[in-house]
Short mmCIF file of C-alpha atoms (C1' of nucleotides) in Angstrom, two decimals:
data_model
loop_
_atom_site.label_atom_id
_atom_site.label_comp_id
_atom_site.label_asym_id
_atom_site.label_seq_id
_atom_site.Cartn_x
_atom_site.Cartn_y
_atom_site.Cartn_z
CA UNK H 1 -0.01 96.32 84.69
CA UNK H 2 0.45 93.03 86.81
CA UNK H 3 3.65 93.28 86.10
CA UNK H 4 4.48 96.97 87.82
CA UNK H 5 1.86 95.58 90.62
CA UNK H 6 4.88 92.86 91.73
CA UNK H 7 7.58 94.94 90.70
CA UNK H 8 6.04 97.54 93.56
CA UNK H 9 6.24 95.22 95.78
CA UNK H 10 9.64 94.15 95.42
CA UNK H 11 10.06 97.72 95.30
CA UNK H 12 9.25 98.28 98.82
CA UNK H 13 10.08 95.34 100.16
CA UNK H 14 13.40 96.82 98.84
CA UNK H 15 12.86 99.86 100.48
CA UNK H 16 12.46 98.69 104.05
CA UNK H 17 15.30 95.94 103.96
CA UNK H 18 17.40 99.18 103.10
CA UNK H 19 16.29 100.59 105.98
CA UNK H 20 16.60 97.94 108.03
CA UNK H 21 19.68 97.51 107.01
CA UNK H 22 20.87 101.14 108.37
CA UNK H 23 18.93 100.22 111.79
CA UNK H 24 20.78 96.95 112.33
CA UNK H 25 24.42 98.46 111.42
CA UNK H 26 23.77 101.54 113.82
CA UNK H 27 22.28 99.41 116.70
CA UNK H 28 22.52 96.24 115.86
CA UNK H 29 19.92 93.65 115.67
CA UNK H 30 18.23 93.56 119.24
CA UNK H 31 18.54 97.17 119.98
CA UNK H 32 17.25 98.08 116.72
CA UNK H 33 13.28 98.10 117.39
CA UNK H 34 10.64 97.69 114.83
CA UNK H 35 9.68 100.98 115.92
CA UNK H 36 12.73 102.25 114.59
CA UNK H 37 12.86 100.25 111.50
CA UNK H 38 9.10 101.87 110.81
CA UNK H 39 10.07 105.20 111.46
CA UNK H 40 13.33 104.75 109.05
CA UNK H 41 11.16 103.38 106.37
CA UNK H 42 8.86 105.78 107.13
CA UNK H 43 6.26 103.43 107.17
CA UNK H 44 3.59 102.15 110.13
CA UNK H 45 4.34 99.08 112.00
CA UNK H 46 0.75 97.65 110.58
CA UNK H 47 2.02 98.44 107.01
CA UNK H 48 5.58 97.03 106.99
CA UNK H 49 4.43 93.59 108.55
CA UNK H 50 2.19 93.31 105.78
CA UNK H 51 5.70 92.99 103.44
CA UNK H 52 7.61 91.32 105.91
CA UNK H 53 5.75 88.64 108.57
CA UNK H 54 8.63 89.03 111.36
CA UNK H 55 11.89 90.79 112.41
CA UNK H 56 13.30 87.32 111.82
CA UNK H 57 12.32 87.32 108.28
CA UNK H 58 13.79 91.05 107.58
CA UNK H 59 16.92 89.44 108.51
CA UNK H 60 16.86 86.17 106.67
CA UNK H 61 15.69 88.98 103.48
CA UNK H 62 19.13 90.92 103.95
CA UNK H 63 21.24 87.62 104.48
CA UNK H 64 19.65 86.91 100.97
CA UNK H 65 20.79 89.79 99.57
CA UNK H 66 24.13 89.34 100.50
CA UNK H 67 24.58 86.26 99.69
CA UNK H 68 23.25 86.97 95.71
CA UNK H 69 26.10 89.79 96.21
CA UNK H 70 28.94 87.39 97.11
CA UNK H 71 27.95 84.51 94.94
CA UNK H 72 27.91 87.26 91.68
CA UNK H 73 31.66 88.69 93.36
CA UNK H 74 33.39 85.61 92.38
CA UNK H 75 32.61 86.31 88.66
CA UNK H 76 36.30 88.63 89.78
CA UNK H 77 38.73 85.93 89.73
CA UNK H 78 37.26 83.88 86.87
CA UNK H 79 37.60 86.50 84.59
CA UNK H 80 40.75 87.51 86.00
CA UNK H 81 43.94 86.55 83.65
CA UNK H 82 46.00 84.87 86.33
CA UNK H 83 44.61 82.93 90.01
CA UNK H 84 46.62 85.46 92.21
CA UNK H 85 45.52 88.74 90.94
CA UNK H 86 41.99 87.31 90.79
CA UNK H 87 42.04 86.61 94.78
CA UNK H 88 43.73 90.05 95.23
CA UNK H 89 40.56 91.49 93.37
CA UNK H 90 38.46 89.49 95.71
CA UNK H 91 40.23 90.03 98.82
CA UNK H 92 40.00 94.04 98.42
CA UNK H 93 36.34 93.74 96.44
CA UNK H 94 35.45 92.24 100.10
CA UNK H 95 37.27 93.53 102.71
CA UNK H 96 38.90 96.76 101.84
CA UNK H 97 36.10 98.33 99.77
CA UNK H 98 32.93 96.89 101.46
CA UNK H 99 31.96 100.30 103.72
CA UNK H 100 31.85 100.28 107.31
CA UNK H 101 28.35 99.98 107.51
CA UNK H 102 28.12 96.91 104.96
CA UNK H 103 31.28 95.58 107.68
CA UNK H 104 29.20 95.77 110.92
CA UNK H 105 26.11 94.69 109.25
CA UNK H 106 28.19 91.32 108.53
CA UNK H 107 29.47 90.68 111.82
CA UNK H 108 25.45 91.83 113.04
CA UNK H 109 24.28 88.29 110.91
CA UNK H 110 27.47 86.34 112.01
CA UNK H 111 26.65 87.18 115.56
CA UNK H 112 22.61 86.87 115.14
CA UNK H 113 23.66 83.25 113.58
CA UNK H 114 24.88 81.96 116.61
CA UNK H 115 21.75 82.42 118.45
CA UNK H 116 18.76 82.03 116.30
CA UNK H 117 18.42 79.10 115.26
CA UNK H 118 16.39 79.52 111.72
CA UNK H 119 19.31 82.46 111.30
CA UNK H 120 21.91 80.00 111.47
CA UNK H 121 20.93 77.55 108.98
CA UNK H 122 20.02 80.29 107.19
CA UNK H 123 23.79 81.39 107.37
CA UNK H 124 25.30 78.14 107.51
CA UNK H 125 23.97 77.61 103.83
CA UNK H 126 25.22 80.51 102.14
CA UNK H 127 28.72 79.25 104.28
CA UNK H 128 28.67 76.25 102.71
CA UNK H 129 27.60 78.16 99.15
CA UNK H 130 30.88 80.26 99.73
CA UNK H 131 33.10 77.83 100.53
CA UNK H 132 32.09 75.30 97.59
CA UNK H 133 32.91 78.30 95.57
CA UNK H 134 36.46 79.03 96.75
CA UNK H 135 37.16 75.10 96.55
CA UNK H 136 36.09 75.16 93.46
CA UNK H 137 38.05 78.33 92.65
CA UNK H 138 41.15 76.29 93.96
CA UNK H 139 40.34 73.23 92.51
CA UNK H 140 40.45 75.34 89.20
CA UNK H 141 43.56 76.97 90.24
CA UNK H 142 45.47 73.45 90.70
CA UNK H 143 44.17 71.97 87.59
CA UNK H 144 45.79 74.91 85.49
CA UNK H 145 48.55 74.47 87.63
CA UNK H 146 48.76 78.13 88.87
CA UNK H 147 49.04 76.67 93.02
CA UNK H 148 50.74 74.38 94.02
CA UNK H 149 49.43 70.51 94.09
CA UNK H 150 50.11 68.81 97.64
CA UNK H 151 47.46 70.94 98.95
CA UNK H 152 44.86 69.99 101.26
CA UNK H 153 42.20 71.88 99.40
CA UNK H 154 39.75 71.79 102.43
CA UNK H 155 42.06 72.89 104.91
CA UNK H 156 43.08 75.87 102.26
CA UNK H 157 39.88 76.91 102.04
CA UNK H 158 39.19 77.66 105.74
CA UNK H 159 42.02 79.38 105.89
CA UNK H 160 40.59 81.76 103.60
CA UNK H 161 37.33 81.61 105.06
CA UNK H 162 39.14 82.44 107.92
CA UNK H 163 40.88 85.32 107.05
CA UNK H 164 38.04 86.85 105.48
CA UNK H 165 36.07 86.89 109.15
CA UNK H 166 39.18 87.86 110.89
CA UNK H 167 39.70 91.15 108.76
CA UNK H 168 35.54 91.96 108.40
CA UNK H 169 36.06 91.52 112.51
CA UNK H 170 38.56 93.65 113.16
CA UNK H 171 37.33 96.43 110.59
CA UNK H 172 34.02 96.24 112.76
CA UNK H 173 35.65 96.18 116.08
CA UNK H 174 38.28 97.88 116.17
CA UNK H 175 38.12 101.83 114.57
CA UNK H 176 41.79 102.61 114.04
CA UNK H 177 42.48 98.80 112.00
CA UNK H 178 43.41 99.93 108.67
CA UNK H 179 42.05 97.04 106.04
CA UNK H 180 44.18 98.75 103.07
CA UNK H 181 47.92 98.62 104.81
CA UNK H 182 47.11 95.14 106.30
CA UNK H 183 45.98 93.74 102.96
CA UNK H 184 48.95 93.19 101.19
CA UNK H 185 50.77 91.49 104.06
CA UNK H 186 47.52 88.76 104.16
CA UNK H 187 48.19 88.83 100.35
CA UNK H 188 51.94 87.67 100.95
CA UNK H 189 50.74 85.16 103.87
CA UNK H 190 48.54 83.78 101.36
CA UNK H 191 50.52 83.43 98.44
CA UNK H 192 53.44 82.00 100.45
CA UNK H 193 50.78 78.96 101.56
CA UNK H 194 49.02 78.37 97.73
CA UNK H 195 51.92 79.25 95.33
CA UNK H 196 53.91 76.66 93.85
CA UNK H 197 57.55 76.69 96.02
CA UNK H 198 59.49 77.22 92.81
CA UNK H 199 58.10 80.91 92.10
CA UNK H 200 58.27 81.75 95.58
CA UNK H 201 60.30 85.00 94.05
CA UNK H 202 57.59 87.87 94.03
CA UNK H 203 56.30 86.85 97.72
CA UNK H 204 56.76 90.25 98.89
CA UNK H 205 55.47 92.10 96.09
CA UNK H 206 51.59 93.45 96.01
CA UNK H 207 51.59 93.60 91.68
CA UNK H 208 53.46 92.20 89.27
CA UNK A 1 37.41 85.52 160.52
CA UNK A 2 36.85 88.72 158.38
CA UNK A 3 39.39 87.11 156.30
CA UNK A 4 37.05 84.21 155.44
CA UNK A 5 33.96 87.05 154.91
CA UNK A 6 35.76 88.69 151.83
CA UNK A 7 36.55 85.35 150.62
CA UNK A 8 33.29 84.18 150.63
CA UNK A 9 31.89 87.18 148.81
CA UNK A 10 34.77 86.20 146.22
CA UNK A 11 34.03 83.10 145.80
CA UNK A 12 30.14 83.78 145.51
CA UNK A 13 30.87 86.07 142.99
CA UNK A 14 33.34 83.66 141.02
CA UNK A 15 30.41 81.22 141.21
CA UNK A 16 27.89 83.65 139.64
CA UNK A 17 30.64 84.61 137.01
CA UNK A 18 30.77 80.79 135.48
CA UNK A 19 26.72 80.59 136.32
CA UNK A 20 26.58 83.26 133.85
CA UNK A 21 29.30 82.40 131.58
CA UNK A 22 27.94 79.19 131.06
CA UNK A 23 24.55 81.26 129.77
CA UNK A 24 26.14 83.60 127.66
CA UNK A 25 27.73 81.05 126.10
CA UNK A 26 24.79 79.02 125.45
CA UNK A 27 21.77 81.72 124.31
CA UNK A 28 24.05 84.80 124.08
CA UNK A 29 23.76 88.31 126.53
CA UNK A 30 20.37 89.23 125.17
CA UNK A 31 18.64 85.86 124.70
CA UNK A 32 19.84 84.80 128.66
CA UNK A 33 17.71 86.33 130.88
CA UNK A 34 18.74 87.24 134.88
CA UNK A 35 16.26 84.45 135.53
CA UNK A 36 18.32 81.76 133.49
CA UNK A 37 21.65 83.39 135.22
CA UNK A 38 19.83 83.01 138.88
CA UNK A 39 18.33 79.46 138.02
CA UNK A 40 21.95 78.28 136.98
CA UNK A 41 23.58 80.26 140.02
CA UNK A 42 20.89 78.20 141.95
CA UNK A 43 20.34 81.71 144.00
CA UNK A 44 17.64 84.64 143.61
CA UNK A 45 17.54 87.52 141.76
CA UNK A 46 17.64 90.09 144.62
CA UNK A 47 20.21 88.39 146.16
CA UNK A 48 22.52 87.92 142.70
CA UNK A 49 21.77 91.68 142.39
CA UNK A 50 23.80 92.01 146.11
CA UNK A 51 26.67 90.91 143.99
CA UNK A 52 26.36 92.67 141.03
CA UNK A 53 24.41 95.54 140.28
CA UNK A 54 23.61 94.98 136.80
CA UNK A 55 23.61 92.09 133.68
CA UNK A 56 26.51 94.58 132.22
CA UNK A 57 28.48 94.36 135.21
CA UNK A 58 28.15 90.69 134.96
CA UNK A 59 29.48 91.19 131.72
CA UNK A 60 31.97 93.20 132.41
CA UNK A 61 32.97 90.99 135.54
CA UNK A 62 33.50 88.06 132.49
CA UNK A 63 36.11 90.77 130.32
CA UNK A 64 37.64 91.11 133.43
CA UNK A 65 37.91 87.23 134.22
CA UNK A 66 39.21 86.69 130.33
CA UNK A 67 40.92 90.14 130.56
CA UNK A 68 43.69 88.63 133.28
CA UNK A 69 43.74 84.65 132.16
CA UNK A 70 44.89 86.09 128.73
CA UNK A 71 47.58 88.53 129.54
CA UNK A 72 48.90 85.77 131.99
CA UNK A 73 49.06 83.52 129.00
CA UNK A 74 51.94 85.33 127.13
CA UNK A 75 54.20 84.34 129.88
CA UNK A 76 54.12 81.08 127.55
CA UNK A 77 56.36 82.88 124.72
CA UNK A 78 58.51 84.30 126.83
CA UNK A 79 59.48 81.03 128.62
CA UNK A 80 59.90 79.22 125.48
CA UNK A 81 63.53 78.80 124.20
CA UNK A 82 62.87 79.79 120.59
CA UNK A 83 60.50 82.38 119.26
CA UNK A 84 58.18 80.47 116.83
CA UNK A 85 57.85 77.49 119.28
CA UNK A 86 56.44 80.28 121.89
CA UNK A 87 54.35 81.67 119.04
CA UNK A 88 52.99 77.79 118.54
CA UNK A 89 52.01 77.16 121.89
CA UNK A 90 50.44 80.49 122.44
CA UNK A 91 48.30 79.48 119.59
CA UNK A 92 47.59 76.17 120.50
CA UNK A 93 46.36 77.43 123.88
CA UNK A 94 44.37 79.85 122.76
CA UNK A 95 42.89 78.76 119.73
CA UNK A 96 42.49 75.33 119.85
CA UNK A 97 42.99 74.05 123.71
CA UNK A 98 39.82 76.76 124.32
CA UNK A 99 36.73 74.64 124.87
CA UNK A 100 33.81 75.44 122.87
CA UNK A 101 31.83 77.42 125.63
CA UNK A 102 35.10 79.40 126.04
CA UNK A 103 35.52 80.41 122.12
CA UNK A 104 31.68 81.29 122.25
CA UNK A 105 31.94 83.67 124.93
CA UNK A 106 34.84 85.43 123.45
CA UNK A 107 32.43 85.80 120.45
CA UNK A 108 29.83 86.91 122.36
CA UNK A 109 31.82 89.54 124.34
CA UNK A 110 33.36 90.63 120.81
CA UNK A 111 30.13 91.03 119.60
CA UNK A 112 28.33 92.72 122.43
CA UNK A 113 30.84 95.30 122.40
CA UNK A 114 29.84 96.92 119.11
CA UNK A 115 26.91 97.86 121.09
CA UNK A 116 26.92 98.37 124.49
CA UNK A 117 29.28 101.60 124.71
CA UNK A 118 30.58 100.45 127.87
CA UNK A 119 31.29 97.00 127.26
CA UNK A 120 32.97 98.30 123.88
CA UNK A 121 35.54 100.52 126.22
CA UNK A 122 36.52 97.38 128.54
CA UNK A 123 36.99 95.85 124.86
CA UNK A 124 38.96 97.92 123.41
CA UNK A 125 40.94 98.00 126.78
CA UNK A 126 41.73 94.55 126.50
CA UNK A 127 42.02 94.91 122.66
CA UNK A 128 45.01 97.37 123.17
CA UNK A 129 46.64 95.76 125.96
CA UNK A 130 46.98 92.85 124.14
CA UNK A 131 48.02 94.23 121.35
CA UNK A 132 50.85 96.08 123.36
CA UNK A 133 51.58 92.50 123.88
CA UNK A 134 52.08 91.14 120.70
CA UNK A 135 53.86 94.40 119.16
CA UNK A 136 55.94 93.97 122.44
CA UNK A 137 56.73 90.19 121.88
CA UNK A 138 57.64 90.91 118.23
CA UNK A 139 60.27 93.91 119.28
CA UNK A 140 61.62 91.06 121.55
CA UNK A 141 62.03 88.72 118.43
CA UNK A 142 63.46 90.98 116.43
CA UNK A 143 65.86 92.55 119.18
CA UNK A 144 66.93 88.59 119.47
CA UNK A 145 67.18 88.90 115.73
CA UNK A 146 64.49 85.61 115.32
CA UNK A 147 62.46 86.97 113.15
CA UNK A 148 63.26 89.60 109.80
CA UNK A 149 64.21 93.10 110.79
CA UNK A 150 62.42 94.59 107.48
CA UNK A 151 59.16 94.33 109.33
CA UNK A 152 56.26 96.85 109.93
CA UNK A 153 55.79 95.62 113.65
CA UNK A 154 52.27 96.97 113.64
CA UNK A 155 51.15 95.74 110.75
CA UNK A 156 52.48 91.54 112.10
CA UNK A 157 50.61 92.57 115.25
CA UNK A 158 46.76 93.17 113.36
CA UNK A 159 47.84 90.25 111.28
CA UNK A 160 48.21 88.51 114.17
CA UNK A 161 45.07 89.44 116.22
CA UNK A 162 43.21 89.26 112.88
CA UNK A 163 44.41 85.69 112.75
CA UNK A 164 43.01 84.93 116.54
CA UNK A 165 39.57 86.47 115.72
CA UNK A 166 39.06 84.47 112.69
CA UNK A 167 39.95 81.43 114.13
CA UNK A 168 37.47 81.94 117.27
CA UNK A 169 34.62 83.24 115.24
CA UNK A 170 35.22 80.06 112.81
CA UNK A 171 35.16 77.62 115.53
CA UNK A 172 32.41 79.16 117.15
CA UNK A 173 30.37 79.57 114.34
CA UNK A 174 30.74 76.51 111.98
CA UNK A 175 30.51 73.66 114.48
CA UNK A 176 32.82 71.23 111.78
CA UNK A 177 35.65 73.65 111.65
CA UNK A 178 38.48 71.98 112.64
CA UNK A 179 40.97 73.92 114.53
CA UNK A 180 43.70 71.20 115.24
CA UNK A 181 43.89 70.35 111.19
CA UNK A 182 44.09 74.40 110.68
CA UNK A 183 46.77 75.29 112.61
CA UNK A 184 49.63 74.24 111.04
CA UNK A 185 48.56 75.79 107.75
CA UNK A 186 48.29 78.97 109.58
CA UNK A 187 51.61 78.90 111.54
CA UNK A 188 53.51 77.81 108.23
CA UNK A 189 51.84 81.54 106.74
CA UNK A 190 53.09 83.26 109.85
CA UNK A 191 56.48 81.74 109.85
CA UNK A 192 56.44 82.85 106.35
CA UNK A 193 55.69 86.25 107.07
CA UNK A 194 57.84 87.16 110.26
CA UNK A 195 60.60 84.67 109.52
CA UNK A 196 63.90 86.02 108.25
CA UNK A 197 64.19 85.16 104.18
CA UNK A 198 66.86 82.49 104.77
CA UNK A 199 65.54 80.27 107.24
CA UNK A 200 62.18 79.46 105.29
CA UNK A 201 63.38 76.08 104.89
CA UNK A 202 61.41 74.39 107.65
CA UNK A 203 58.27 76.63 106.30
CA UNK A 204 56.12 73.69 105.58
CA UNK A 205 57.38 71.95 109.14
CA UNK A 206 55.26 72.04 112.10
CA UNK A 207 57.62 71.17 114.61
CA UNK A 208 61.86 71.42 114.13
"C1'" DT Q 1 22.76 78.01 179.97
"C1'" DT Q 2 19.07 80.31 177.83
"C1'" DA Q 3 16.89 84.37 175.83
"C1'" DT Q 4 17.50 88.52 173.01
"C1'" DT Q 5 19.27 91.07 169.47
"C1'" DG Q 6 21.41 92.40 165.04
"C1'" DG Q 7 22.69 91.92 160.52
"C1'" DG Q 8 24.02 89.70 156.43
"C1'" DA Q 9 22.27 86.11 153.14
"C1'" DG Q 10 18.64 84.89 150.57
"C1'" DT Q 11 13.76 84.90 148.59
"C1'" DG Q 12 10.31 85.62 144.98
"C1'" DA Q 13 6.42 88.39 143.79
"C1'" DA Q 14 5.70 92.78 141.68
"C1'" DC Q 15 6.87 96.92 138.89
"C1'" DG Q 16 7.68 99.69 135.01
"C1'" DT Q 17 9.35 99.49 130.58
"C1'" DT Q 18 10.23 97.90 126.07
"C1'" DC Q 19 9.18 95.39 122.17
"C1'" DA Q 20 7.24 92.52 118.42
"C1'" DT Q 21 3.04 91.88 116.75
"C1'" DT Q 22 -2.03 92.52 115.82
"C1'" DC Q 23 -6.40 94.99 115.40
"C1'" DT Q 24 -9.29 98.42 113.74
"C1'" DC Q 25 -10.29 101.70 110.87
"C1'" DA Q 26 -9.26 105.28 107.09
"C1'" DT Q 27 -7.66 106.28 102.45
"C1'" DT Q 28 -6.50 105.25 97.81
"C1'" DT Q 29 -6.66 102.43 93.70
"C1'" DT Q 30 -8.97 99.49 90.41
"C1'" DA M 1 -18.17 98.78 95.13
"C1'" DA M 2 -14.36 95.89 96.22
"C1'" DA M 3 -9.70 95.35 97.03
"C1'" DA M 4 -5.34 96.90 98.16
"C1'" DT M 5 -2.62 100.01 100.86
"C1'" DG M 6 -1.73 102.49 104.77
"C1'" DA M 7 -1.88 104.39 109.64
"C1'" DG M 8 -1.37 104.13 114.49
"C1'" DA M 9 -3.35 102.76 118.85
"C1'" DA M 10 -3.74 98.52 121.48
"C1'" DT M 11 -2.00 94.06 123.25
"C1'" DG M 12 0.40 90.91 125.75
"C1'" DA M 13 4.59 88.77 126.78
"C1'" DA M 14 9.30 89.19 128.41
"C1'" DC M 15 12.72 91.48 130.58
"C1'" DG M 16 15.89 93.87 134.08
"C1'" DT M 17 15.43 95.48 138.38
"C1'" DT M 18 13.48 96.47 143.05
"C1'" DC M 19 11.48 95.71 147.44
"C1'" DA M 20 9.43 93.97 151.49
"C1'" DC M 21 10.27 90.16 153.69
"C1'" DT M 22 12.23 85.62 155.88
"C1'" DC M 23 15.92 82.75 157.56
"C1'" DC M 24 20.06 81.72 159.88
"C1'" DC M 25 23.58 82.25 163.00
"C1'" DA M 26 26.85 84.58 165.86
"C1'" DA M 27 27.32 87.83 169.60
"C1'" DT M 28 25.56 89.66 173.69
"C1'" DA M 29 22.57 89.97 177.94
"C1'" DA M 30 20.05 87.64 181.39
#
DNA sequence: TTATTGGGAGTGAACGTTCATTCTCATTTT
DNA sequence: AAAATGAGAATGAACGTTCACTCCCAATAA
């Protein structure tokens, strides 16, 4: 009975980061009134801020919700036989398959992080969550010896990093960028920087 | 004499351009008010709004600004006596020579245009012409025979641009990034990608 | 030379609007 | 009855923009 009280709640609070979440991608985060966000929920102003305290917060709620997404996503390329095809998993988990909406909604926080303040640390930790994971993932990598080993593992992993903003970017930007044909050349790129020189032989191939 | 009248205006509006450039690039569009823009143009708001008629067309005065200073910049490859060292330097000058404020605007602009309708056409403008650019600077390479024949043009060129925008949004976004240590790891992976199969040897080389 | 005129440059208070947030009150649940 | 849930009008601050006005200086008229 307590129980289904909190779990309504959550429930709701659900609800209107959903909604929110629709607002922000269409309009993004300062054209997006609360007014709108009410009217999506289908819920009063007076109501909603008695689930959420701010706009602010609704934001820092969906950053959360991401982030529990991307942390769980790199369960792929543990359980993935081999390093490579684990990324590739990764790489098209995250950029190919993510919708549009999910894609403009993550260049909405990037964008909202370089201006509010609370935002950014906000972001900046789940950055710095992310990247310890994909270290780690290539610290892994190197100790089964599946990359190669004179790699500056830091410098690897912004690269990645990198890439990963560049194609969300683009997806969001730019209408006519097609995420699936691009992929396996960024695939390539990336395999041509990690993989040991010696089986440099499948480079251009997407599979084995 | 009426000379000197035009050029004033110019320069006026020049002046109210970096005013509000250096704004943007500190708070963002929506965060710097005309009041910040006026205070830093040391000037009024009726009389900045002689100059321009709106905050978008101070914004769209900026794409303009950026618009021409970038497509000048690809005179760099074409000077260059060899392909990838053109490639290099085009790099170098616009991903890690860019100040900070510089690298933030860009973001800004980028990110302002998934909004503002007309901002996003001036974007996607520049987007394209650039991209003409690239695609064109590849067709040279290739006509030269520099770089592999067995290439989807198009594809190099979002590879490319995808490349830029994740460095920016890096550097503007996680203040340790560290653009100078990045770059060579990202012009190895693009020598590996457009370089013909039997000159890889230097792949791991930044400079011959 | 001095006085008059004209117009562009510049000012800053004021306006109308939008927006996040709060207040008050009604309805439902316990 | 008391508490939780909900509605929606009200509030006040912030913003882009406008407007009535002043200042300055060059050109003309006296």
């Amino acid at each position: 009975m307590l129980e289904t009280k909190a779990q309504r709640q959550s429930d709701r609070r659900a609800e209107i980061l959903d909604a929110a979440e629709r607002c922000f991608a269409r309009a993004g985060f300062h054209r997006a009134s609360m007014q709108d966000i009410c009217g999506e929920a289908a819920m009063s102003p007076g109501n909603l801020y008695r689930y959420f305290p701010s706009k602010e917060a609704l934001i820092a709620g969906i950053c959360e919700r991401n982030r529990a997404e991307a942390v769980a996503s790199f369960a792929l390329v543990d359980q993935a036989p081999e390093f490579f095809e684990g990324l590739a998993g990764l790489a098209r988990h995250h950029l190919v398959d993510r919708t549009q909406d999910e894609v403009a909604l993550c260049s909405e926080i990037m964008a909202e992080s370089r201006r509010h303040p609370d935002i950014a640390r906000l972001y900046q930790d789940i950055e710095k969550d992310i990247r310890d994971r994909i270290a780690g993932m290539l610290k892994q990598a190197a100790g089964r010896d599946e990359i190669r080993q004179d790699l500056d593992l830091d410098a690897a992993a912004s690269v990645l990093m990198l890439l990963g903003d560049g194609m969300s970017w683009r997806r969001s930007v730019d209408p006519s960028f097609d995420a699936e044909k691009v992929l396996p050349l960024i695939l390539a790129m990336v395999r041509g920087l990690l993989a040991k020189p010696d089986d440099d032989a499948p480079v251009r191939g997407e599979r084995s």
